[in-house]
Coordinates of C-alpha atoms in Angstrom, one line a residue:
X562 CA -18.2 -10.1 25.0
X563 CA -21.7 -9.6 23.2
X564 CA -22.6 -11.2 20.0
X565 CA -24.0 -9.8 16.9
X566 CA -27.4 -10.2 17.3
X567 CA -29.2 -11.8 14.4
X568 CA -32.1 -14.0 13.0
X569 CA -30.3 -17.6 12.3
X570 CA -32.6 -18.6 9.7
X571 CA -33.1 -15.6 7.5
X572 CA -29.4 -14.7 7.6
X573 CA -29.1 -18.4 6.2
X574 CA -31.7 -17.8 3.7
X575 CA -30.0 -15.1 2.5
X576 CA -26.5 -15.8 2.0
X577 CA -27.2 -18.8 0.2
X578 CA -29.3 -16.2 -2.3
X579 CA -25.7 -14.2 -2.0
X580 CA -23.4 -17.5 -2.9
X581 CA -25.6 -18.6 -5.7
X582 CA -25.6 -15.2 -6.9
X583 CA -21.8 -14.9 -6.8
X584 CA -21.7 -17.9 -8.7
X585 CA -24.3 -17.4 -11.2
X586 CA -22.1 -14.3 -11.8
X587 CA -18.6 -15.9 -12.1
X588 CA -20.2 -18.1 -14.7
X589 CA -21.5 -15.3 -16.6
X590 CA -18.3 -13.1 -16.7
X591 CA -16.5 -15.8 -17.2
X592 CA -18.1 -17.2 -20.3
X593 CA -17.9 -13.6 -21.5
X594 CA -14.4 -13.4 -21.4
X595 CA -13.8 -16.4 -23.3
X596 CA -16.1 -15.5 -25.7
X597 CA -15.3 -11.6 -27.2
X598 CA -16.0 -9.6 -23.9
X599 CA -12.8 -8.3 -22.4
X600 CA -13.1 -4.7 -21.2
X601 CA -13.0 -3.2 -18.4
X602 CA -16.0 -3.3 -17.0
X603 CA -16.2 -7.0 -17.5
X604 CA -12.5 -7.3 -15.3
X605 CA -13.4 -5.0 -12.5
X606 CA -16.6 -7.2 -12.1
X607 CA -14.8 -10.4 -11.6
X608 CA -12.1 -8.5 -9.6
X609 CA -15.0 -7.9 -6.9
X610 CA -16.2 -11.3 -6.6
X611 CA -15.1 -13.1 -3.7
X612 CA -14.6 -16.4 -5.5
X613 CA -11.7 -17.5 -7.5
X614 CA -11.4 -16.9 -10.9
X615 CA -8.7 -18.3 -12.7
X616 CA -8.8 -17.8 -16.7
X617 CA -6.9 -19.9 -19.1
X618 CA -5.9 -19.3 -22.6
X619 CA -3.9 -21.6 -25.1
X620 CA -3.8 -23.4 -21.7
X621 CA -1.3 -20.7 -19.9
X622 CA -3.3 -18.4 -17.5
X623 CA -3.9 -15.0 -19.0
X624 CA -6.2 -13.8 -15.5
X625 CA -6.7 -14.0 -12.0
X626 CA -9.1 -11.8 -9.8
X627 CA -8.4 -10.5 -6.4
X628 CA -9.9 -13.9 -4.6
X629 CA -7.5 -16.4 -6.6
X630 CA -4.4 -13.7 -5.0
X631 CA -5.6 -14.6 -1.6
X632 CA -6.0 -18.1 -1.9
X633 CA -4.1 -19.4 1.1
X634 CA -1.8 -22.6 0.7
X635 CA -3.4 -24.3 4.0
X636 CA -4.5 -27.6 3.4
X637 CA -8.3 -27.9 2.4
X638 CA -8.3 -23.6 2.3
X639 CA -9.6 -24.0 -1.5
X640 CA -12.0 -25.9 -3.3
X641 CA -12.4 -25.8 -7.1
X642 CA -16.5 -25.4 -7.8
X643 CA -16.6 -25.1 -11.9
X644 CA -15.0 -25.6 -15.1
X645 CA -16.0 -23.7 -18.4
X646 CA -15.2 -24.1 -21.5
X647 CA -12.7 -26.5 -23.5
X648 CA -9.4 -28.1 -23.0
X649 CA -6.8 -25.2 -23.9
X650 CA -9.3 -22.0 -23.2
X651 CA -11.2 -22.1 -19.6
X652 CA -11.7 -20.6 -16.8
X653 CA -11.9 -22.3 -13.2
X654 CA -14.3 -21.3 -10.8
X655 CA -13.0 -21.9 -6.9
X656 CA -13.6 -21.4 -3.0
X657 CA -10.9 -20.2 -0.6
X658 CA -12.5 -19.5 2.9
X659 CA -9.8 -17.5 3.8
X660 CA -10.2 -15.1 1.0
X661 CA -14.2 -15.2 1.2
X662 CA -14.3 -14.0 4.1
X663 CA -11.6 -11.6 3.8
X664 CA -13.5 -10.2 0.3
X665 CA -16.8 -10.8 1.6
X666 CA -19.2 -7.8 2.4
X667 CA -20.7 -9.0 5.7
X668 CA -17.7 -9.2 8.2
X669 CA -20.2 -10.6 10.9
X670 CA -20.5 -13.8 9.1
X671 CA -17.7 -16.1 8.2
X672 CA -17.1 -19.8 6.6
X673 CA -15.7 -22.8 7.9
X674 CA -15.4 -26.1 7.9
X675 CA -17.3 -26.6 11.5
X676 CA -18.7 -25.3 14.5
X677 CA -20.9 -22.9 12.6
X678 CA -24.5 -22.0 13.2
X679 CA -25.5 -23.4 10.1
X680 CA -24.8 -25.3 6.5
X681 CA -25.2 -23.2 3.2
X682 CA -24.0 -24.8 -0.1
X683 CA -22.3 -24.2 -3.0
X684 CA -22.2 -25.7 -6.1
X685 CA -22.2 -29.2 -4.8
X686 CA -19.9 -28.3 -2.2
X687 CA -21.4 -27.4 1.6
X688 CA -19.8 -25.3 4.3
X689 CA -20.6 -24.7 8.2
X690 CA -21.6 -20.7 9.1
X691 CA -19.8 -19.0 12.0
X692 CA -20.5 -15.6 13.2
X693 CA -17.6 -13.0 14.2
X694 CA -18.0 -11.8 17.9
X695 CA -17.8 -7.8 18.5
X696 CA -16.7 -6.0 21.3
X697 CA -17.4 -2.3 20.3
X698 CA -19.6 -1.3 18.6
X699 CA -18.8 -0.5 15.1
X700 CA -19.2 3.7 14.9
X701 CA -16.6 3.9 18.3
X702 CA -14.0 2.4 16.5
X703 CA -13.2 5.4 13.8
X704 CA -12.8 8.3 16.8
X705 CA -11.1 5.7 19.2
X706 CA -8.4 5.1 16.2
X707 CA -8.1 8.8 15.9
X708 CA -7.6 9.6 19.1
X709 CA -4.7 7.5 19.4
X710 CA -3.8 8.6 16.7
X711 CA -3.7 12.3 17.9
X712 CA -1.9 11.3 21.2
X713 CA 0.7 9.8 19.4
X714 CA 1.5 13.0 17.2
X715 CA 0.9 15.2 20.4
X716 CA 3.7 12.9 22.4
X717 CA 6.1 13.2 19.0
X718 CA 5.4 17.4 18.4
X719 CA 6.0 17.7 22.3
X720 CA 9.1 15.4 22.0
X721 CA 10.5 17.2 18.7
X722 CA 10.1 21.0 20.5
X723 CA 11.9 19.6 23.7
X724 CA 14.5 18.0 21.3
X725 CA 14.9 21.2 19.2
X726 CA 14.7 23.2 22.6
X727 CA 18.0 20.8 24.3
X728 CA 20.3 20.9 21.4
X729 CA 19.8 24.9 21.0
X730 CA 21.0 24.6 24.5
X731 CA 23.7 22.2 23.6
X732 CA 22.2 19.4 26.1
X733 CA 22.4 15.8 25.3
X734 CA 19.0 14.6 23.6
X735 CA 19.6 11.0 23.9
X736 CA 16.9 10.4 26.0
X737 CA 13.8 12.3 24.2
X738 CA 15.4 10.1 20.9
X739 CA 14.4 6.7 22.3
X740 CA 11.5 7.8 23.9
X741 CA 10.0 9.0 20.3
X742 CA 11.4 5.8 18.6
X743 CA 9.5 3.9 21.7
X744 CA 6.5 5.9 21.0
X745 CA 6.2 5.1 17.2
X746 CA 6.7 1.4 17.7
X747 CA 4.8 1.1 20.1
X748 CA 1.6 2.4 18.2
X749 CA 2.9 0.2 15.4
X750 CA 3.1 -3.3 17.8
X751 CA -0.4 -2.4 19.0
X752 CA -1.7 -2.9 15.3
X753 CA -0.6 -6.4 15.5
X754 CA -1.8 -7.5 18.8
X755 CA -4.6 -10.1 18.7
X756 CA -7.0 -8.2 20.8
X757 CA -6.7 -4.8 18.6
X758 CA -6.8 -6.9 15.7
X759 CA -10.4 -7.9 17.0
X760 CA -11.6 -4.8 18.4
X761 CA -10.9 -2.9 15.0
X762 CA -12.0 -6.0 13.0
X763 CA -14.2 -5.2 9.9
X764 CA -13.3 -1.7 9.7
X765 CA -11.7 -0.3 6.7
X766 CA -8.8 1.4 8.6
X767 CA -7.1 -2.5 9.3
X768 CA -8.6 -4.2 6.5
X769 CA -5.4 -5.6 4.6
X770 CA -5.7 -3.7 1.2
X771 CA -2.1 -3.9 0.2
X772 CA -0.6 -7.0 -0.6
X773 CA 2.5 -5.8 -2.1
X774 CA 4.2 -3.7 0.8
X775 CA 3.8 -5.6 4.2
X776 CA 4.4 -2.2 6.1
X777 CA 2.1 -0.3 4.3
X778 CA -1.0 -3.3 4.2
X779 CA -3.8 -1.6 5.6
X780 CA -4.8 2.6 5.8
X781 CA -3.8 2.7 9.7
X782 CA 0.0 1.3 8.9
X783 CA 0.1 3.7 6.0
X784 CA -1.4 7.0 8.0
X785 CA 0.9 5.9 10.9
X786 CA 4.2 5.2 8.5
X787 CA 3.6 8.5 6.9
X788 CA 3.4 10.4 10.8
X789 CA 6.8 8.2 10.9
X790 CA 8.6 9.4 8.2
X791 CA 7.3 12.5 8.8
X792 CA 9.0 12.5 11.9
X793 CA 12.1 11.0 10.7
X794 CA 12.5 14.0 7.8
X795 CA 11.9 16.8 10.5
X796 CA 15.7 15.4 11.3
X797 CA 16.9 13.9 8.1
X798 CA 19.3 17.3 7.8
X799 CA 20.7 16.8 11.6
X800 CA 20.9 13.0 11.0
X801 CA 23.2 13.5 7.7
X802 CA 25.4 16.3 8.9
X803 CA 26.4 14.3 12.2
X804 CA 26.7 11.1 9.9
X805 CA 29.1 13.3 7.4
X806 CA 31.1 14.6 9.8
X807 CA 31.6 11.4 12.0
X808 CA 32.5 9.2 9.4
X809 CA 33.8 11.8 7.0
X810 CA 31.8 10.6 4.1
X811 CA 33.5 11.4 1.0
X812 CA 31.4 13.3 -1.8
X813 CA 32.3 10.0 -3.9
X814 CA 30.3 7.8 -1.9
X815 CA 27.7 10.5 -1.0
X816 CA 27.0 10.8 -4.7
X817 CA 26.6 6.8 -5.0
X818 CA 24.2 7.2 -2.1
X819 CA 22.0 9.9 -3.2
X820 CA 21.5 8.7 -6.7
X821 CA 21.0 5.1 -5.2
X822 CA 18.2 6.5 -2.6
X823 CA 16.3 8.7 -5.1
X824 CA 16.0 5.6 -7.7
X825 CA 14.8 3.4 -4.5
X826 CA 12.0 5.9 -3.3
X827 CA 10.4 6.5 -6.6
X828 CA 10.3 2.4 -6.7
X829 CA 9.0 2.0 -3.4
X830 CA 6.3 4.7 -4.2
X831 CA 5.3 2.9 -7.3
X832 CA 5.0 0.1 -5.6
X833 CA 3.2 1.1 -2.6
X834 CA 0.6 3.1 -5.0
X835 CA 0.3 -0.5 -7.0
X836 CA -0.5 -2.4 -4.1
X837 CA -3.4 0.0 -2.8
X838 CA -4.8 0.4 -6.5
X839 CA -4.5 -3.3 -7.1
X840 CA -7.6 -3.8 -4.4
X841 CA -11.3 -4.0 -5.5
X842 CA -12.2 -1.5 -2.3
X843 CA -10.2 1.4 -4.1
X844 CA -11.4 3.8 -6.5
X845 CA -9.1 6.2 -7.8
X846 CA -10.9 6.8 -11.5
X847 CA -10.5 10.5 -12.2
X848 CA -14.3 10.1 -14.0
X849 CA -15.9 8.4 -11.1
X850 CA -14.5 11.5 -8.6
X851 CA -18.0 12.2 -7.4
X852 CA -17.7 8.4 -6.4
X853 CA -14.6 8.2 -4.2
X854 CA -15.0 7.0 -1.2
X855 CA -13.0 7.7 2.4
X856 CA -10.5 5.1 1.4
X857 CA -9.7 6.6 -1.7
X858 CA -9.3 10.3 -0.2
X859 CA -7.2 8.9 2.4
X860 CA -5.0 7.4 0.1
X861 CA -4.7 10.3 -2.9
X862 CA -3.7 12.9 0.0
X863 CA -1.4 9.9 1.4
X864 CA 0.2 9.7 -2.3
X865 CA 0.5 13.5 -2.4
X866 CA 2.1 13.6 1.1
X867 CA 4.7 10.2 0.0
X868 CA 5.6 13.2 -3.2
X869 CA 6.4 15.8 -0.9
X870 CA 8.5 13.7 0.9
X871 CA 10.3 12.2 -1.9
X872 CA 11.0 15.6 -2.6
X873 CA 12.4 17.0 1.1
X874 CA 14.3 13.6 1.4
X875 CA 16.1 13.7 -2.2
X876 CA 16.2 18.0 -1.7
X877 CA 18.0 17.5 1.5
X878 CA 20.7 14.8 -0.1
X879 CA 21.5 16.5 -2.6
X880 CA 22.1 20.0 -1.0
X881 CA 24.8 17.8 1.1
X882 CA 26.4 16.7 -2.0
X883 CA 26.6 19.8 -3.6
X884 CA 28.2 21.5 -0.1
X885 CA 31.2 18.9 -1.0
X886 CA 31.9 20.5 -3.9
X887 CA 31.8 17.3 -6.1
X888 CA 33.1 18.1 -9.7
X889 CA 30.8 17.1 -12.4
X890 CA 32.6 14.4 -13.9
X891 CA 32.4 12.0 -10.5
X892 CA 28.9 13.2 -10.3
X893 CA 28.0 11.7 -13.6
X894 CA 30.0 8.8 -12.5
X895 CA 29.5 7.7 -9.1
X896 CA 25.9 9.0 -9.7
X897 CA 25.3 6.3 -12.7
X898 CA 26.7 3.6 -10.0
X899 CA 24.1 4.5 -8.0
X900 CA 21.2 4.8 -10.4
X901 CA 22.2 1.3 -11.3
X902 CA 22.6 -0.2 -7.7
X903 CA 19.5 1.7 -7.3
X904 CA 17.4 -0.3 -9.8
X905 CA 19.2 -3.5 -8.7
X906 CA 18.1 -3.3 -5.4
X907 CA 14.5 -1.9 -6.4
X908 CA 14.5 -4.9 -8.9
X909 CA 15.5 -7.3 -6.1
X910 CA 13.4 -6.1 -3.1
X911 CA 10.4 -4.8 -4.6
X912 CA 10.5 -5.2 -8.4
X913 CA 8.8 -2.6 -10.9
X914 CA 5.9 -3.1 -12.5
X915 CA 6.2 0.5 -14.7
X916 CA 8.3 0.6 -17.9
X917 CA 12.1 0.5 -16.9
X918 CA 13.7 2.8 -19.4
X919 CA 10.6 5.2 -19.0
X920 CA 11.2 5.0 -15.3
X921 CA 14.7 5.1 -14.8
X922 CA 14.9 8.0 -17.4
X923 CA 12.2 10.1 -15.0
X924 CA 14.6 9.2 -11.9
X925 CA 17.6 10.6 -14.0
X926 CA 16.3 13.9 -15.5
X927 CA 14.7 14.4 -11.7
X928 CA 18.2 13.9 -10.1
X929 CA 19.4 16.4 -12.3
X930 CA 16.9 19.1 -12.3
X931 CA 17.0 18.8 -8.5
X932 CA 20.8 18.6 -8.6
X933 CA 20.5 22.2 -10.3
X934 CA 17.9 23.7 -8.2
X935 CA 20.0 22.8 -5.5
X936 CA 23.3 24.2 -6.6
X937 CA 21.5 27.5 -7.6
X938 CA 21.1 29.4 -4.7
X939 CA 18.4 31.3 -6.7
X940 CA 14.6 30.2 -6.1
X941 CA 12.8 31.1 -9.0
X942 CA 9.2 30.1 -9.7
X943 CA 10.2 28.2 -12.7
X944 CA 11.8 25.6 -10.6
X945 CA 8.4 25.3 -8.9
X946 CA 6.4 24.8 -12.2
X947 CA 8.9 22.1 -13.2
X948 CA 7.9 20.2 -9.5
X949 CA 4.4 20.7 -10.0
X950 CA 4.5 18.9 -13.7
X951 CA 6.9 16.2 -12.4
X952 CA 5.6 14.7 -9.4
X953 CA 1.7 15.5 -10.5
X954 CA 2.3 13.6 -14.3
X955 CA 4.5 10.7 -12.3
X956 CA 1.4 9.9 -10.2
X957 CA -0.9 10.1 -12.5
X958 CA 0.8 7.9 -15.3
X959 CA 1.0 5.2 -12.0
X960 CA -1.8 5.5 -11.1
X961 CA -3.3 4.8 -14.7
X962 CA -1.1 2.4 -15.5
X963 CA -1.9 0.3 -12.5
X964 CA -5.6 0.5 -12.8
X965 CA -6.1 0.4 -16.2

């Protein structure tokens, strides 16, 4: 293992500039939002500073930035620096190594509380330097990713045509099953073994960026998820047709089902897009488009890809239902039970950070436009227009509600 090669004392010298900058700053912004100044230039600033910033007002806490979210509750992890302003209206200025060094530009360079390289100080507060070993160097990382990322979809697309190929045949396909759902998590256990966690360390494919959904917390889990359930939809009409038949699912409890799913997907969407727009490294402003970077890209055709999806998924449900020949009436009904264990469950696992009546009421008038569309054998392009206004305008209200 080679390290990062480096001049001590100038590295020193300059990330002491860095940390009094970053304080100098967090005093600054800070004062300015207790004064008059809170727009949103003055939030996304403190949002991008590594240090905590805690903001108090009538002495209940009206703001935190990304650093106080990742303030770790180990023993001695965080260290308050500064206090501004009065008794009921202040803001606290802290340290939390564990999210400096996760927020921090330089992933070479890490704080600690010994066995570093050097001292830099703080406020009045002084910390030990370490520097982060490297195995690779950092350009091999992004085609190495990739192309284990294209042997895993060659292994699924071979697996899928041999599994197509058997049942046309009428052959058992047990076998090519388990090896796909081997293949998948074993690509996904890789992601959190120690040594891959080092050799793809300050890269922004497994930089955690998502605090919200655990299976989705960094761009590789979310690329590979989506190759998943991409997988997983290829089958989703085999899967249901065997599942209706063998247990003779009743159109009843396929209605509570569908309903139920649909309200659960649009809440896990929302959530996921919250999550990835809630990070400083994310830019999804439709006037700074000339400034997106890769991570942003990524993620807008991710979000596009999650739509189309929710779409197939719901589509393919409610076709089923509608083969049952389920009157209206227990459509209406068992379909509200499921909108409503739908929202309990999305309430319970996830929560909702959108408007509940305006969400729930986009859910419903989807479920029954898709309902139609489905019943009506007919494919006109009108249907398609209605899509294209739906899923584009749900997105983009998310989106804006989250980052604004």
């Amino acid at each position: 293992m080679s390290s990062v090669k480096t001049d001590t004392d100038s590295l020193l010298v300059s990330e002491q500039k860095q940390l009094d900058r970053y304080l100098n700053q967090a005093e600054e912004w800070t004062n300015q939002y207790l004064s008059t100044s809170r727009d949103y230039q003055l939030i996304k600033k403190l949002d991008e500073l590594p240090l905590s910033v805690e903001i108090y007002m009538n002495d209940s806490v009206r703001y935190w930035n990304s650093a106080a979210m990742l303030v770790s509750d180990e023993s001695g992890d965080f260290t308050t620096l500064k206090k501004i302003g009065d008794d009921r209206n202040y803001g606290t200025i802290g340290i939390s190594l564990s999210a400096y060094n996760t927020l921090h530009p330089n992933v070479y360079l890490k704080l600690t509380h010994d066995n570093g390289i050097g001292q830099l100080k703080i406020g009045e507060k002084s910390f030990e330097v370490a520097l982060t070993q490297t195995t690779v160097r950092p350009w091999l990382r992004l085609p190495a990713w990739l192309l284990l990322l294209a042997g895993f979809l060659s292994w699924s697309l071979w697996l899928m045509i041999g599994i197509r190929k058997r049942q046309k045949e009428g052959s058992l396909i047990y076998k090519e099953i388990i090896l796909l759902m081997l293949g998948f998590l074993a690509v996904k256990a890789l992601h959190y073994l120690p040594f891959f966690q080092e050799l793809m360390e300050g890269t922004a494919l497994t930089e955690t960026i998502n605090l919200l959904c655990p299976l989705n917390s960094s761009i590789a889990h979310f690329v590979l998820n989506l190759a998943g359930a991409g997988i997983l939809l290829y089958f989703m009409g085999d899967i249901l047709r065997w599942v209706i038949d063998r247990w003779r699912i009743s159109g009843k409890i396929l209605a509570v089902f569908t309903f139920a799913f649909t309200y659960l997907v649009f809440a896990y969407s929302a959530s996921l897009m919250e999550g990835f727009v809630m990070n400083r490294v994310v830019n999804l402003e439709i006037e700074s488009l000339l400034k997106f970077n890769a991570v942003s890209f990524v993620l807008i055709s991710g979000f596009v890809i999650v739509m189309l999806y929710i779409f197939h998924s719901t589509q393919v449900l409610f076709e089923a239902l509608n083969q049952t020949k389920t009157s209206l009436t227990n459509k209406i009904v068992f379909g509200s039970m499921g909108c409503a264990i739908g929202l309990i469950l999305s309430l319970w696992l996830m929560g909702i950070h959108l408007p509940i009546i305006v969400f729930s009421i986009y859910v419903i008038a989807y479920s029954l436009i898709l309902d139609a569309y489905t019943e009506n054998n007919d494919r006109k392009i009108t249907y398609l227009i209605w899509w294209i206004i739906m899923f584009s305008g749900y997105m983009a209200s998310a989106l804006f509600l989250f980052w604004s």
